JSON list of C-alpha atoms in Angstrom, two decimals:
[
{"chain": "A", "resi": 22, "resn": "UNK", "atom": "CA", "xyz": [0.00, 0.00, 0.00]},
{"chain": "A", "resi": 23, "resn": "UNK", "atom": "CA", "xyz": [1.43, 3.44, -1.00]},
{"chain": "A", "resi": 24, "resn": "UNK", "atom": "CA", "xyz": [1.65, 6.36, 1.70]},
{"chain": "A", "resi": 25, "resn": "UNK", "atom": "CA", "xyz": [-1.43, 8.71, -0.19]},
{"chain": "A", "resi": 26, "resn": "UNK", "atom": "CA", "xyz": [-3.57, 5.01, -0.50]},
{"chain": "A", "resi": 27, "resn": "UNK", "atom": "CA", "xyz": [-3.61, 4.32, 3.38]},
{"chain": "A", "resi": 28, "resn": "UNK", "atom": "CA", "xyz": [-6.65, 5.31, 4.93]},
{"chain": "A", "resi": 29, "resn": "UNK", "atom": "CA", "xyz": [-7.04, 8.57, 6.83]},
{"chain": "A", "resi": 30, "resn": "UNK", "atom": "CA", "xyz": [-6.63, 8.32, 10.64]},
{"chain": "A", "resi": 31, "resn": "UNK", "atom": "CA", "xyz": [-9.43, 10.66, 12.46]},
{"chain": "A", "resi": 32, "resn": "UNK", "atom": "CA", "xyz": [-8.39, 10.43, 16.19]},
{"chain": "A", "resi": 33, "resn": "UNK", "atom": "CA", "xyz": [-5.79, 8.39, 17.97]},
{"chain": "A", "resi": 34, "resn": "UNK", "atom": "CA", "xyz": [-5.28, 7.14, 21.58]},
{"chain": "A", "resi": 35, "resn": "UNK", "atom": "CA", "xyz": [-2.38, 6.73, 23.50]},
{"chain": "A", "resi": 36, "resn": "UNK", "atom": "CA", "xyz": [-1.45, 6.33, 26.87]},
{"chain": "A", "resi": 37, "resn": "UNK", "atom": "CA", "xyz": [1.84, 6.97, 29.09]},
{"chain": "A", "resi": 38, "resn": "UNK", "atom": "CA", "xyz": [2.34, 4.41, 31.86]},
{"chain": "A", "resi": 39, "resn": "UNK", "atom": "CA", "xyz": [5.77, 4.75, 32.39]},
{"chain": "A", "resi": 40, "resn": "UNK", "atom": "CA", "xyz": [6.47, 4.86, 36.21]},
{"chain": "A", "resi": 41, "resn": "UNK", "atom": "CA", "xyz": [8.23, 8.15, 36.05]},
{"chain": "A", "resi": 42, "resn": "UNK", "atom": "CA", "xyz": [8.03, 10.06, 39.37]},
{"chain": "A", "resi": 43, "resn": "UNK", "atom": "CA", "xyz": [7.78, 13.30, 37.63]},
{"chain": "A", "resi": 44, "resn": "UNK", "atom": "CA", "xyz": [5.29, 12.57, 34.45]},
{"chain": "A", "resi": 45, "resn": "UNK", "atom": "CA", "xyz": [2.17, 11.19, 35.66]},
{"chain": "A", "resi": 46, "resn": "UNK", "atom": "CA", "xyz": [0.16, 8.29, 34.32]},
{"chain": "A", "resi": 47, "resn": "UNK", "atom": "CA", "xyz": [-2.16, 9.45, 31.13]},
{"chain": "A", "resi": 48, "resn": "UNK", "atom": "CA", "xyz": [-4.97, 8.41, 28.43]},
{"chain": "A", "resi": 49, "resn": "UNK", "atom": "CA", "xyz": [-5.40, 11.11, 25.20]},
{"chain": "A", "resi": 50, "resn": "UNK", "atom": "CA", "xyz": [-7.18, 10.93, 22.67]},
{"chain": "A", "resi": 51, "resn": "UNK", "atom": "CA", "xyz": [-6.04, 13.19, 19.95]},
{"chain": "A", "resi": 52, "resn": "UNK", "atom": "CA", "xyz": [-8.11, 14.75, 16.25]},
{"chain": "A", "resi": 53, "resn": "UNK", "atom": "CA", "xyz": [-7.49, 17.25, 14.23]},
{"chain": "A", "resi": 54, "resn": "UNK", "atom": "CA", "xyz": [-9.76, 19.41, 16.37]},
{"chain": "A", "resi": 55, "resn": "UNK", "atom": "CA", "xyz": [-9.64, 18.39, 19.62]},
{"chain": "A", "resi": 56, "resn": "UNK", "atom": "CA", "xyz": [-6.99, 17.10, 22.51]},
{"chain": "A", "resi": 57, "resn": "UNK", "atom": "CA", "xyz": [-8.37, 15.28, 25.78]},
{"chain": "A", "resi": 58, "resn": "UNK", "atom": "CA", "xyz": [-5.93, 14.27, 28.28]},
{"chain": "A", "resi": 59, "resn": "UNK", "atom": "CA", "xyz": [-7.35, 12.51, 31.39]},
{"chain": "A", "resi": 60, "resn": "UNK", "atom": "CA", "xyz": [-4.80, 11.64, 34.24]},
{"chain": "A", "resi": 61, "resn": "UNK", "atom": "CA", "xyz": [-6.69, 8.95, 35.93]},
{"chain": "A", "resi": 62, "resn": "UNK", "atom": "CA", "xyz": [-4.32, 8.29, 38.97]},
{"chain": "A", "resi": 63, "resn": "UNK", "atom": "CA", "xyz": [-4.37, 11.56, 40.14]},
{"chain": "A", "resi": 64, "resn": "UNK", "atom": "CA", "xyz": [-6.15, 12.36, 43.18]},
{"chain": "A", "resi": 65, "resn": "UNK", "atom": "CA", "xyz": [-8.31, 14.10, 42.03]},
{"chain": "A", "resi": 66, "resn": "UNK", "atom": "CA", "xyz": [-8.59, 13.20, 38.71]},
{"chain": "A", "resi": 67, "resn": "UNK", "atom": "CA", "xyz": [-7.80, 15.31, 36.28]},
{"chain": "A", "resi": 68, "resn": "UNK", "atom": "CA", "xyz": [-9.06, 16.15, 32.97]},
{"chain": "A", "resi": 69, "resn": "UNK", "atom": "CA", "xyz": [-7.46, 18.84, 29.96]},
{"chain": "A", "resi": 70, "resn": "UNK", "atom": "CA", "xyz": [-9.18, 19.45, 26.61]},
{"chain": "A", "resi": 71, "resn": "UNK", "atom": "CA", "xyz": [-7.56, 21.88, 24.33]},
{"chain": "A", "resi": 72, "resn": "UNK", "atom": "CA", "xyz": [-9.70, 23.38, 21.19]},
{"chain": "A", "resi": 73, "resn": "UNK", "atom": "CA", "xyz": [-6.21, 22.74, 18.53]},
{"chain": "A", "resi": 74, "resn": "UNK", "atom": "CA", "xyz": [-7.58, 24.82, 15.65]},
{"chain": "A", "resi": 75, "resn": "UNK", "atom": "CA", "xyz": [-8.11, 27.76, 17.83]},
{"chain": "A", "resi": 76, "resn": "UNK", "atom": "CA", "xyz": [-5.18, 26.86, 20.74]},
{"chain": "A", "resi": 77, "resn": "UNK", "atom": "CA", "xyz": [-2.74, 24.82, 18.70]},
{"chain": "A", "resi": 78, "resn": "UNK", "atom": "CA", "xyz": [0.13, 25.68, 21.30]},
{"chain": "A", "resi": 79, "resn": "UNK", "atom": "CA", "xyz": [-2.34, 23.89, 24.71]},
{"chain": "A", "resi": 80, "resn": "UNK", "atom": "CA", "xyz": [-2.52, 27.22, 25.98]},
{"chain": "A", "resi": 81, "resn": "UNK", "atom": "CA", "xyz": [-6.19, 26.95, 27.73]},
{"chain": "A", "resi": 82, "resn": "UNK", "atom": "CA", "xyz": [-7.39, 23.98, 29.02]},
{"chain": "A", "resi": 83, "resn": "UNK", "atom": "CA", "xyz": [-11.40, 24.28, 28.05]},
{"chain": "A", "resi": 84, "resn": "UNK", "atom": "CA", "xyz": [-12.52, 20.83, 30.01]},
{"chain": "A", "resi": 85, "resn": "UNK", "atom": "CA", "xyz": [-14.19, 23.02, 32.86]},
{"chain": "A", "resi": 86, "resn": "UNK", "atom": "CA", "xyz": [-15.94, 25.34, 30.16]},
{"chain": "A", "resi": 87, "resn": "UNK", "atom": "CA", "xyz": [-19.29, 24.46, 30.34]},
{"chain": "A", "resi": 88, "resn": "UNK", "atom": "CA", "xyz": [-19.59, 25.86, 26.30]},
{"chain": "A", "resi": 89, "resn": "UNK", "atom": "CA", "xyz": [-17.76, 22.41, 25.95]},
{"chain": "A", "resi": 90, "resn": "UNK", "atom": "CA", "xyz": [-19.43, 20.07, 27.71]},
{"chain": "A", "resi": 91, "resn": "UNK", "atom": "CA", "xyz": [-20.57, 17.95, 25.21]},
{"chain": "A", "resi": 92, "resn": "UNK", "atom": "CA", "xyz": [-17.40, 17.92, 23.43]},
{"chain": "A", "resi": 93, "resn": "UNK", "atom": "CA", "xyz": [-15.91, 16.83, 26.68]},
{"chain": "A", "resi": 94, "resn": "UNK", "atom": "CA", "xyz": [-18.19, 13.76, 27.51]},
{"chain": "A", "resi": 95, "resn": "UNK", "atom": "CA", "xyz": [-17.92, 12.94, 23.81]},
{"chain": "A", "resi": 96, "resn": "UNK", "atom": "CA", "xyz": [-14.33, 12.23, 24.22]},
{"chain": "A", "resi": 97, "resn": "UNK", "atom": "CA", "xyz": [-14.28, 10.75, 27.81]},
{"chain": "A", "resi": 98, "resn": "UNK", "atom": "CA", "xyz": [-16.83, 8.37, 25.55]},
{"chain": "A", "resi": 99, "resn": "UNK", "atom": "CA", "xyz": [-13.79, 7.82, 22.65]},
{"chain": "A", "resi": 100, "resn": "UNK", "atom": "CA", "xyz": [-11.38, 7.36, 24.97]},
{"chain": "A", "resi": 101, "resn": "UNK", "atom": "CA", "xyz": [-13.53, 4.19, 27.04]},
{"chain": "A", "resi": 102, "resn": "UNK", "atom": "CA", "xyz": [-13.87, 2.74, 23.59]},
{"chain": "A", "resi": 103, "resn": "UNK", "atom": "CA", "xyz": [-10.84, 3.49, 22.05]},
{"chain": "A", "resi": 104, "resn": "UNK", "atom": "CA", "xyz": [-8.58, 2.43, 25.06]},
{"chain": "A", "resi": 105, "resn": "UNK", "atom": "CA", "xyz": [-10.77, -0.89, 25.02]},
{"chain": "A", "resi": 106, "resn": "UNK", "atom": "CA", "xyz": [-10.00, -1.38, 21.07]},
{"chain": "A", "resi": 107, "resn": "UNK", "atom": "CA", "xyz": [-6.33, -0.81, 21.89]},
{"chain": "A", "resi": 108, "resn": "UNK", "atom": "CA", "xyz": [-6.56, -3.99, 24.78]}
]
């Protein structure tokens, strides 16, 4: 399969569980529009969403903006399946 034949990738997960005393634990799921970072193990838990088109750089975390609260439990609902798929 050529490069320009494979098929277009909208959103990915990934996850960092490297025990690194100064990076904690994480599950993102990344688009082109969006960024949600959830950092399960912290106490409390804590979430980031980041608009990329209009804050490419992560400047404002948006996940307590209540404008985005559907966007938010959209992707806590991507990352549940797409952290399953990735079992």
């Amino acid at each position: 399969m050529l490069l320009n034949e494979a098929p277009k990738c909208e959103e990915f997960f990934y996850e960092h569980n490297l025990d690194i005393s100064t990076i904690p634990k994480s599950e993102t799921v990344i688009s082109q529009k969006y960024g949600y970072i959830k950092y399960s193990e912290l106490n409390p838990e804590f979430e980031k969403l980041y608009n990329l088109e209009d804050d490419p750089l992560e400047k404002t975390n948006i996940a307590g903006n209540e404008d985005y609260i559907d966007v938010l439990n959209g992707y806590r609902q991507k990352l549940i399946i797409l952290a399953e798929e990735a079992k």
